[in-house]
mmCIF file of C-alpha atoms in Angstrom:
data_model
loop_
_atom_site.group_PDB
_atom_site.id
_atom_site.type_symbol
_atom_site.label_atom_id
_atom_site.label_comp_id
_atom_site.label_asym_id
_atom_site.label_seq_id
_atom_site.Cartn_x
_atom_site.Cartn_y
_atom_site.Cartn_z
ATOM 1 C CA UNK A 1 -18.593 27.272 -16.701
ATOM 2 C CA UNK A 2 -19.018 24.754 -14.506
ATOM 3 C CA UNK A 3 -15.719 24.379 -12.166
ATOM 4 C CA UNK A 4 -16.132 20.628 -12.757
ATOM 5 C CA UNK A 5 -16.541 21.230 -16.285
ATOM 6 C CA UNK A 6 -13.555 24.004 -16.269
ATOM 7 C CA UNK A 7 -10.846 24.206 -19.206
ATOM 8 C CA UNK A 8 -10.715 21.953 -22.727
ATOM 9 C CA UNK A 9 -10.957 18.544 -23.430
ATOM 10 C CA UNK A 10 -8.495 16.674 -26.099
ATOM 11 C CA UNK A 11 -9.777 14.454 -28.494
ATOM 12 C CA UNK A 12 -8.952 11.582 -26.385
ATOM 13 C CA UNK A 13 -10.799 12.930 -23.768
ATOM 14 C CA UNK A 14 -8.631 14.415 -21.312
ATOM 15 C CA UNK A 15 -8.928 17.824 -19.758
ATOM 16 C CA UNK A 16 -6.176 20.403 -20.198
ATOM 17 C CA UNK A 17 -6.665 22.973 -17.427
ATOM 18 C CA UNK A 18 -4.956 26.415 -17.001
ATOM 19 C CA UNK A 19 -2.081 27.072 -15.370
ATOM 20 C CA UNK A 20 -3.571 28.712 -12.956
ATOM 21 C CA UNK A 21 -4.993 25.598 -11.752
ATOM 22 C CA UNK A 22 -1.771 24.424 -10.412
ATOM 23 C CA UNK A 23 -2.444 26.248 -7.187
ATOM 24 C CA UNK A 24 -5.394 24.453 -6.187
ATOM 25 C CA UNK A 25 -3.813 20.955 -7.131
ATOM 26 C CA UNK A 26 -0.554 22.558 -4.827
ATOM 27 C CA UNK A 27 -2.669 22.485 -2.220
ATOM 28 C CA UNK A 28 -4.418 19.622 -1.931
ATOM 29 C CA UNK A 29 -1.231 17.624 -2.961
ATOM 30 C CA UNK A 30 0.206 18.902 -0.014
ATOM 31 C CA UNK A 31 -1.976 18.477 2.314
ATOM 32 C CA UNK A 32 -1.967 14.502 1.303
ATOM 33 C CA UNK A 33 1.445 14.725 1.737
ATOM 34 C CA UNK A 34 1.487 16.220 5.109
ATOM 35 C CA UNK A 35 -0.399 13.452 5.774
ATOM 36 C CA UNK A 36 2.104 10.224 5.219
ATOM 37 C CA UNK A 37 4.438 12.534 6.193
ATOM 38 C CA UNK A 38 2.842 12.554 9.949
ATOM 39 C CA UNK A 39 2.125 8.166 9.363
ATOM 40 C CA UNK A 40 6.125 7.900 9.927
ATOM 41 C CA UNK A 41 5.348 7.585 13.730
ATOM 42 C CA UNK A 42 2.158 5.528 13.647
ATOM 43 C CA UNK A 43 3.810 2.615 11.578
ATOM 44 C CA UNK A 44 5.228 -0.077 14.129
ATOM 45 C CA UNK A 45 5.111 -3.816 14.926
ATOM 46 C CA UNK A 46 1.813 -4.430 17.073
ATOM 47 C CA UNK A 47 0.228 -1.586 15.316
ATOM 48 C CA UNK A 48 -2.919 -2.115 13.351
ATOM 49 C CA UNK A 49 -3.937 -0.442 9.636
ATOM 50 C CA UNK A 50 -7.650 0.604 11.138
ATOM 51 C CA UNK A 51 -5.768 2.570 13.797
ATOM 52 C CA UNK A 52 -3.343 4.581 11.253
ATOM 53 C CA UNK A 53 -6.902 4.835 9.289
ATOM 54 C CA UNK A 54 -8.261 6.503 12.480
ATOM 55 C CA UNK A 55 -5.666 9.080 12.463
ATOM 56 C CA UNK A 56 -5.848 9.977 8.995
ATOM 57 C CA UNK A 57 -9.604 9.746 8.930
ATOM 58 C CA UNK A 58 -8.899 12.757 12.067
ATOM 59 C CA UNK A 59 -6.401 14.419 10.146
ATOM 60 C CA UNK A 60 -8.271 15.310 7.051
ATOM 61 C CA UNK A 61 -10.999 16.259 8.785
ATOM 62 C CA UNK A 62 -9.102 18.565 11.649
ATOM 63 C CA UNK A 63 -7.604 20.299 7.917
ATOM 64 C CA UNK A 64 -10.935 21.159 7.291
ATOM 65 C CA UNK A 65 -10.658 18.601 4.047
ATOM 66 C CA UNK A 66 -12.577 15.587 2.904
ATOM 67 C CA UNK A 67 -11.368 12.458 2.021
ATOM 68 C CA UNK A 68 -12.084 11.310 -1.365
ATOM 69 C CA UNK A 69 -12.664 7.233 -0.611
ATOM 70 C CA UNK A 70 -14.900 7.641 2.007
ATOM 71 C CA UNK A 71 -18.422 6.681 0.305
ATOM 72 C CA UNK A 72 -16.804 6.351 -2.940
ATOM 73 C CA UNK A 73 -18.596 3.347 -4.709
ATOM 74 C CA UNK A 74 -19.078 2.130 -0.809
ATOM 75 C CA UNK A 75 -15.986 2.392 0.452
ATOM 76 C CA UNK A 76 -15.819 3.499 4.331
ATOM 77 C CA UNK A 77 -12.076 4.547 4.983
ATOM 78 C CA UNK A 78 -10.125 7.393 4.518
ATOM 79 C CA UNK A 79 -7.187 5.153 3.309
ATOM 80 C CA UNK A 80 -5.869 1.879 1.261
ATOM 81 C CA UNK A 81 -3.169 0.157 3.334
ATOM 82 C CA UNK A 82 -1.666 -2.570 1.347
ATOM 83 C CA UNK A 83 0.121 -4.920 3.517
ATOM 84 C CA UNK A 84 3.654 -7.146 2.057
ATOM 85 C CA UNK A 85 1.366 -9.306 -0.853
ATOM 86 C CA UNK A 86 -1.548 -7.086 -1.119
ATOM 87 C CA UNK A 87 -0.806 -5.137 -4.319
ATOM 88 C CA UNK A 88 -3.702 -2.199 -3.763
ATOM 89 C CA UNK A 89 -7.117 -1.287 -2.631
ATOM 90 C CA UNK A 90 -6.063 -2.791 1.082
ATOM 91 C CA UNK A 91 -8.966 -2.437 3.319
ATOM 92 C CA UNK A 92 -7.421 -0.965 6.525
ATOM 93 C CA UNK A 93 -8.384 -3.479 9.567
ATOM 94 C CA UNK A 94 -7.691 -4.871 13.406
ATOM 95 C CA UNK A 95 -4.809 -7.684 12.332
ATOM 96 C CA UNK A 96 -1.321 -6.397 13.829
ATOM 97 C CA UNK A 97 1.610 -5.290 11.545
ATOM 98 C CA UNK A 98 4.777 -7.557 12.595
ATOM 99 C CA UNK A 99 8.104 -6.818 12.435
ATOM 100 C CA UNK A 100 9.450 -6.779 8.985
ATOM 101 C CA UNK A 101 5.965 -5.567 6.934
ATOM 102 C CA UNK A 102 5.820 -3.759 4.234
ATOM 103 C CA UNK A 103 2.642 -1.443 3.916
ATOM 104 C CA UNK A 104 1.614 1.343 0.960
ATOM 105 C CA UNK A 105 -0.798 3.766 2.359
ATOM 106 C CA UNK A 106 -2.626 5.796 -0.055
ATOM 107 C CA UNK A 107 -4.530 8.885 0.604
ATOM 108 C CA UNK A 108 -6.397 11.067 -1.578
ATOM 109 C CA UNK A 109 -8.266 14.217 -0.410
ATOM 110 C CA UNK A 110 -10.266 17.008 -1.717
ATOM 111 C CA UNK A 111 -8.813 20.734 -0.799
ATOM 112 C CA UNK A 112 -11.836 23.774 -2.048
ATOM 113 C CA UNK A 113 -12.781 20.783 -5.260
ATOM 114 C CA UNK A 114 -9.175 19.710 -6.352
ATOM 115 C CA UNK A 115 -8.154 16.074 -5.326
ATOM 116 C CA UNK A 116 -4.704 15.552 -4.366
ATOM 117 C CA UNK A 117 -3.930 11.850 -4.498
ATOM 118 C CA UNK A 118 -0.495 10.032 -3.530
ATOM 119 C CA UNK A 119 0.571 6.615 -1.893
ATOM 120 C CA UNK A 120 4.263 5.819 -0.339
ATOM 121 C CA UNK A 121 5.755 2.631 1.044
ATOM 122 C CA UNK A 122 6.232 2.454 5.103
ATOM 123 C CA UNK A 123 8.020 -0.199 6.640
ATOM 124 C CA UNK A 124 6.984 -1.733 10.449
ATOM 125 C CA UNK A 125 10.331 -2.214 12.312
ATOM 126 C CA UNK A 126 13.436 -3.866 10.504
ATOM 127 C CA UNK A 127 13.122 -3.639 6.849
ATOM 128 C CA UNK A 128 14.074 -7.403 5.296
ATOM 129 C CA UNK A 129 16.741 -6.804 2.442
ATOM 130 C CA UNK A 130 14.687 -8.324 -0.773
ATOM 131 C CA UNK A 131 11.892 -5.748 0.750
ATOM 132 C CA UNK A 132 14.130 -3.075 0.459
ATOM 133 C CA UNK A 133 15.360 -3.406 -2.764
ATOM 134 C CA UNK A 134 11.808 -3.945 -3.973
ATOM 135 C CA UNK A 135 10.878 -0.534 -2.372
ATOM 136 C CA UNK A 136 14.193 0.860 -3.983
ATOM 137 C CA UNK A 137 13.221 -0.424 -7.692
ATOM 138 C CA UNK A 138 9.666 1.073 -7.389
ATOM 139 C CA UNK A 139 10.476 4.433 -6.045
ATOM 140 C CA UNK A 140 13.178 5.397 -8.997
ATOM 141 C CA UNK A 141 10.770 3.659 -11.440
ATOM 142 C CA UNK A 142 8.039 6.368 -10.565
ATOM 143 C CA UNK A 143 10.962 8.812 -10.976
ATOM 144 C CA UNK A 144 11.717 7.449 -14.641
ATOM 145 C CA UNK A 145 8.050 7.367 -15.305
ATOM 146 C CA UNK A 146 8.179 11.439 -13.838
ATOM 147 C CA UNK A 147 11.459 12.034 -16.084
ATOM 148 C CA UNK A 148 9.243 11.340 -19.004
ATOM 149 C CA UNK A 149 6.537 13.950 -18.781
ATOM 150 C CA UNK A 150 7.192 16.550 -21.350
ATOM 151 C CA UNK A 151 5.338 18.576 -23.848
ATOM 152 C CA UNK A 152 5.198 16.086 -27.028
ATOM 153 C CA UNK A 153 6.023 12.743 -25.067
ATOM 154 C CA UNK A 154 3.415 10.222 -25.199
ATOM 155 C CA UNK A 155 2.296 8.170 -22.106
ATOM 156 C CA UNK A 156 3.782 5.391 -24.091
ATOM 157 C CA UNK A 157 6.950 6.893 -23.541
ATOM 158 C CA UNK A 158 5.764 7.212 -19.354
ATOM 159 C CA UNK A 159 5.150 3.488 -19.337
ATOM 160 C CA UNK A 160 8.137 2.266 -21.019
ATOM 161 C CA UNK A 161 10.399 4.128 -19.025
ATOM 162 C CA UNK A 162 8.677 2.745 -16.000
ATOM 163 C CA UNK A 163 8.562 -1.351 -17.757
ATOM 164 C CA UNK A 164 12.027 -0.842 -19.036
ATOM 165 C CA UNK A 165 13.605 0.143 -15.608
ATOM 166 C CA UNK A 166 11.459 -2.461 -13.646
ATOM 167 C CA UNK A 167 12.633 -5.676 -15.830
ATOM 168 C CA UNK A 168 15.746 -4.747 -15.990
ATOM 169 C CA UNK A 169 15.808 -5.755 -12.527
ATOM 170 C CA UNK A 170 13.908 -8.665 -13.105
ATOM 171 C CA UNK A 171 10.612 -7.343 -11.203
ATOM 172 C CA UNK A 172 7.724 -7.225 -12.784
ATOM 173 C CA UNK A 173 5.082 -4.289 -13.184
ATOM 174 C CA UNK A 174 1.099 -4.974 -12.545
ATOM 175 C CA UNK A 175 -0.443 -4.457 -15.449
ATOM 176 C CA UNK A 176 -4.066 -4.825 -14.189
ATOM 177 C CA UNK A 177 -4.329 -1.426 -12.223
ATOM 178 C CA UNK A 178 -2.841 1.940 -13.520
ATOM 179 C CA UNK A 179 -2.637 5.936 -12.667
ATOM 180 C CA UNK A 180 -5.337 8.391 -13.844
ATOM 181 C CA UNK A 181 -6.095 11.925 -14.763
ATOM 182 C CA UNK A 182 -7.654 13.866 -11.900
ATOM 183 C CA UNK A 183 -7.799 17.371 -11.217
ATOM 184 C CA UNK A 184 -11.528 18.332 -10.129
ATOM 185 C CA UNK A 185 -12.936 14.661 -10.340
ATOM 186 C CA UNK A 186 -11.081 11.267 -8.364
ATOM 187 C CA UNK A 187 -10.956 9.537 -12.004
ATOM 188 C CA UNK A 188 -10.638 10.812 -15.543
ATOM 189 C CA UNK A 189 -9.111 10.076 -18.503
ATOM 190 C CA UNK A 190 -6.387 9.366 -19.882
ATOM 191 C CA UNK A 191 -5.645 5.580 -18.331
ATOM 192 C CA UNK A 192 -1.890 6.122 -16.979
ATOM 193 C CA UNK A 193 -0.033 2.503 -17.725
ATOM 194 C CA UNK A 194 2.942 1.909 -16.305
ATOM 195 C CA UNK A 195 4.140 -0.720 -19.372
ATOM 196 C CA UNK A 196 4.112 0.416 -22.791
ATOM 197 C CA UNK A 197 6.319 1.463 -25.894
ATOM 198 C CA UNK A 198 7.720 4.161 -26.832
ATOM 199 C CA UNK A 199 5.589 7.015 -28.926
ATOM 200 C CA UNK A 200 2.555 5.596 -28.570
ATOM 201 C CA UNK A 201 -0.643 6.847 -26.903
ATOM 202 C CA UNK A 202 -2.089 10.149 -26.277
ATOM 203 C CA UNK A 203 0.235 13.148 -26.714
ATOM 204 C CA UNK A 204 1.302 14.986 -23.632
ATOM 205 C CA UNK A 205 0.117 18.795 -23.453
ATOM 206 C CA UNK A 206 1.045 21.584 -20.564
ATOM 207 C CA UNK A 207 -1.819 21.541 -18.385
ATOM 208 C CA UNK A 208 -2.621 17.999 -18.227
ATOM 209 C CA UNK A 209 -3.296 16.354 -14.480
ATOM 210 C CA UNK A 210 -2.762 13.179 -13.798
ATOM 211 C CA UNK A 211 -1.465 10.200 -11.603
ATOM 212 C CA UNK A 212 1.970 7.777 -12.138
ATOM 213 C CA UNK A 213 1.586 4.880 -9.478
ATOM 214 C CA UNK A 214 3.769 2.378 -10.678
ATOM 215 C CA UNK A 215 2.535 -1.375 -8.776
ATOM 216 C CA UNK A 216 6.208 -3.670 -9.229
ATOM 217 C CA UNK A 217 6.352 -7.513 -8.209
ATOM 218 C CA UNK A 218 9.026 -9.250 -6.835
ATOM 219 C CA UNK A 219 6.938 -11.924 -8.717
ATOM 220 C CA UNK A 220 5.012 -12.635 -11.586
ATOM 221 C CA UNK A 221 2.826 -9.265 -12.425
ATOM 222 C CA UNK A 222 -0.531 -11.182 -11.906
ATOM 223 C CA UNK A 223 -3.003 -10.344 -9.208
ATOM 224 C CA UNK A 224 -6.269 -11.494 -8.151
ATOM 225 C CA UNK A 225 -8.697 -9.484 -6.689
ATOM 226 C CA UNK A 226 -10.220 -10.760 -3.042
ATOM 227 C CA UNK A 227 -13.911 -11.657 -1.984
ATOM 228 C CA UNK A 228 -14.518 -8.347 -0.572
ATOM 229 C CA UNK A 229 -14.480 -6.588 -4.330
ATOM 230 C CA UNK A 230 -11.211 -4.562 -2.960
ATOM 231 C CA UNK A 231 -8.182 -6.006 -2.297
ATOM 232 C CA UNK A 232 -6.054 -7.269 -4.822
ATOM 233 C CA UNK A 233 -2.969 -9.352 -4.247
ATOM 234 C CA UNK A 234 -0.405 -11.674 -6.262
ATOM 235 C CA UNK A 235 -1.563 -14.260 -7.393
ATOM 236 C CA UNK A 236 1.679 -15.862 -6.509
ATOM 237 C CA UNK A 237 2.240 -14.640 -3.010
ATOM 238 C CA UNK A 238 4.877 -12.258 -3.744
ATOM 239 C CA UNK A 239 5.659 -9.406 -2.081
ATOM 240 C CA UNK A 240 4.097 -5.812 -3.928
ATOM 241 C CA UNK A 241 5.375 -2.121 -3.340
ATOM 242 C CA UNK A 242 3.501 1.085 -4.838
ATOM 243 C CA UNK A 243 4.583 4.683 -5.016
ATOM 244 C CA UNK A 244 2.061 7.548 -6.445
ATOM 245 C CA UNK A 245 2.430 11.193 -7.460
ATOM 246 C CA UNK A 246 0.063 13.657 -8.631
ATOM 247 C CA UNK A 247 1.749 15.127 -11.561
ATOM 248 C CA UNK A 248 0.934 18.136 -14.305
ATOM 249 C CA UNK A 249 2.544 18.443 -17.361
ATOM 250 C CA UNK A 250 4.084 21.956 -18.245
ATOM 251 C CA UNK A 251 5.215 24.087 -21.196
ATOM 252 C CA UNK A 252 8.485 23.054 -19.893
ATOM 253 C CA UNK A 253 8.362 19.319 -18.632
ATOM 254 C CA UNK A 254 6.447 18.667 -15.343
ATOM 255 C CA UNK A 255 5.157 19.550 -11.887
ATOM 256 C CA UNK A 256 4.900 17.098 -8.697
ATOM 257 C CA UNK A 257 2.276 18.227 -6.174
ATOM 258 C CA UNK A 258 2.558 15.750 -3.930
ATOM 259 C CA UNK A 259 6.553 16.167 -3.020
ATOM 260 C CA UNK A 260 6.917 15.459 0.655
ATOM 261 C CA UNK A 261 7.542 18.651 2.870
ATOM 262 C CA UNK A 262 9.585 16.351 5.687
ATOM 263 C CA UNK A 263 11.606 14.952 2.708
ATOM 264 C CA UNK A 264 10.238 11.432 3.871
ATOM 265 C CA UNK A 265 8.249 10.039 0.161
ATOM 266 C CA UNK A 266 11.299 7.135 0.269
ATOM 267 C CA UNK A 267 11.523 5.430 4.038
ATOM 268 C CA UNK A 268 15.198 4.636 3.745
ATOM 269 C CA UNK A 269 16.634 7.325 1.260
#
């Protein structure tokens, strides 16, 4: 068997690996974590995204890893950095953060074939309060989303715990980008949305791998994607946070293998 190829596939199409797998997905969630763990110092007015590229680009590499955007579908960094309005796929450049940005950086890597992929909000000097309770929203929304992964949920269920949490506080959730299965490939099935109702979709089943990386508006939920085929931002200027696990379901509920080591996934908590 092909390690690519390794385990079963659903009828929707999505893999179910061993439990033994866990290991390898362990360890290359980790290792993306230990990476936004280290951007904590490297996030600062004046600073600029292609530098806290540069040191993740140097990081992966001094781990012996590989990053899994560079050269993917012609992509040349090692990260996304999605600056205040930019709602994903940030291309990481030489414009300065100032005082009061709000940035996702998202990192995926590959560890002996598994991909370990996970994003966090960072925040360049004084955090402005509607910013932080943006950040605050989509953090525990990915947590609801996480609280619904169980053996005979649906990702209906994962989506409507994330919508239903999100409006509540009268944000809105981007419904044109959404988490993915991944395991030994970047992308796989099943789509992960982060709106939906309840009961409907695939079933969940132990051994499933996949992402939750709920996108949450202070706006309206539409985006527009940029000239450069990458960056997509509100359409209506508003600001955009993003938090992403790597997840696998269990015979018991689920695993997160991209938990932060330094305890430092939330920037104020």
């Amino acid at each position: 068997m092909k390690q690519e190829n390794r385990g079963r596939l659903t009828k929707d199409g999505i893999r179910i690996y061993d439990p033994s797998d866990s290991a390898g997905m362990y360890a290359a969630g980790a290792l993306a974590s230990r990476v936004l763990d280290a951007m904590s110092e490297h996030v600062f007015p004046g600073q600029t995204t292609a530098e806290i590229d540069r040191i993740i680009t140097k990081m992966v590499d001094d781990a012996g890893a590989k990053s899994a955007t560079i050269g993917y579908k012609g992509y040349e960094h090692a990260s996304c950095i999605s600056v205040n309005h930019v709602v994903c796929h940030g291309i990481p450049g030489d414009k300065k953060l100032k005082d009061g940005d709000i940035l996702n950086i998202d990192v995926t890597v590959i560890v002996d074939g598994w991909f370990g992929d996970t994003s966090r909000m960072f925040v360049a000097g004084k955090l402005p309060r509607k910013a932080e309770r943006l950040i605050e929203v989509t953090h525990d929304a990915l947590m609801r989303g996480i609280e619904a992964v169980k053996p005979g949920n649906t990702f209906g269920d994962i989506g409507h715990a994330i919508q239903g949490f999100v409006e509540a506080h009268r944000m809105s959730v981007v419904r044109d980008f959404c988490g993915h299965g991944l395991g030994r490939v970047f992308h796989a099935p099943p789509n992960v949305l982060h709106y939906g109702r309840p009961g409907t979709g695939a079933r969940l089943e132990p051994g499933m791998f996949f992402t939750i990386e709920p996108m949450v508006n202070l706006g309206r939920a539409e985006t527009k994607t940029l000239a450069d085929d990458w960056t997509a931002v509100t359409r209506d200027k508003s600001l955009s946070a993003q938090f992403e696990h790597s997840v696998g379901v269990t015979e018991t509920g689920v695993e997160i293998f991209t938990l932060s080591e330094a305890g430092t996934f939330h920037p104020t908590y």
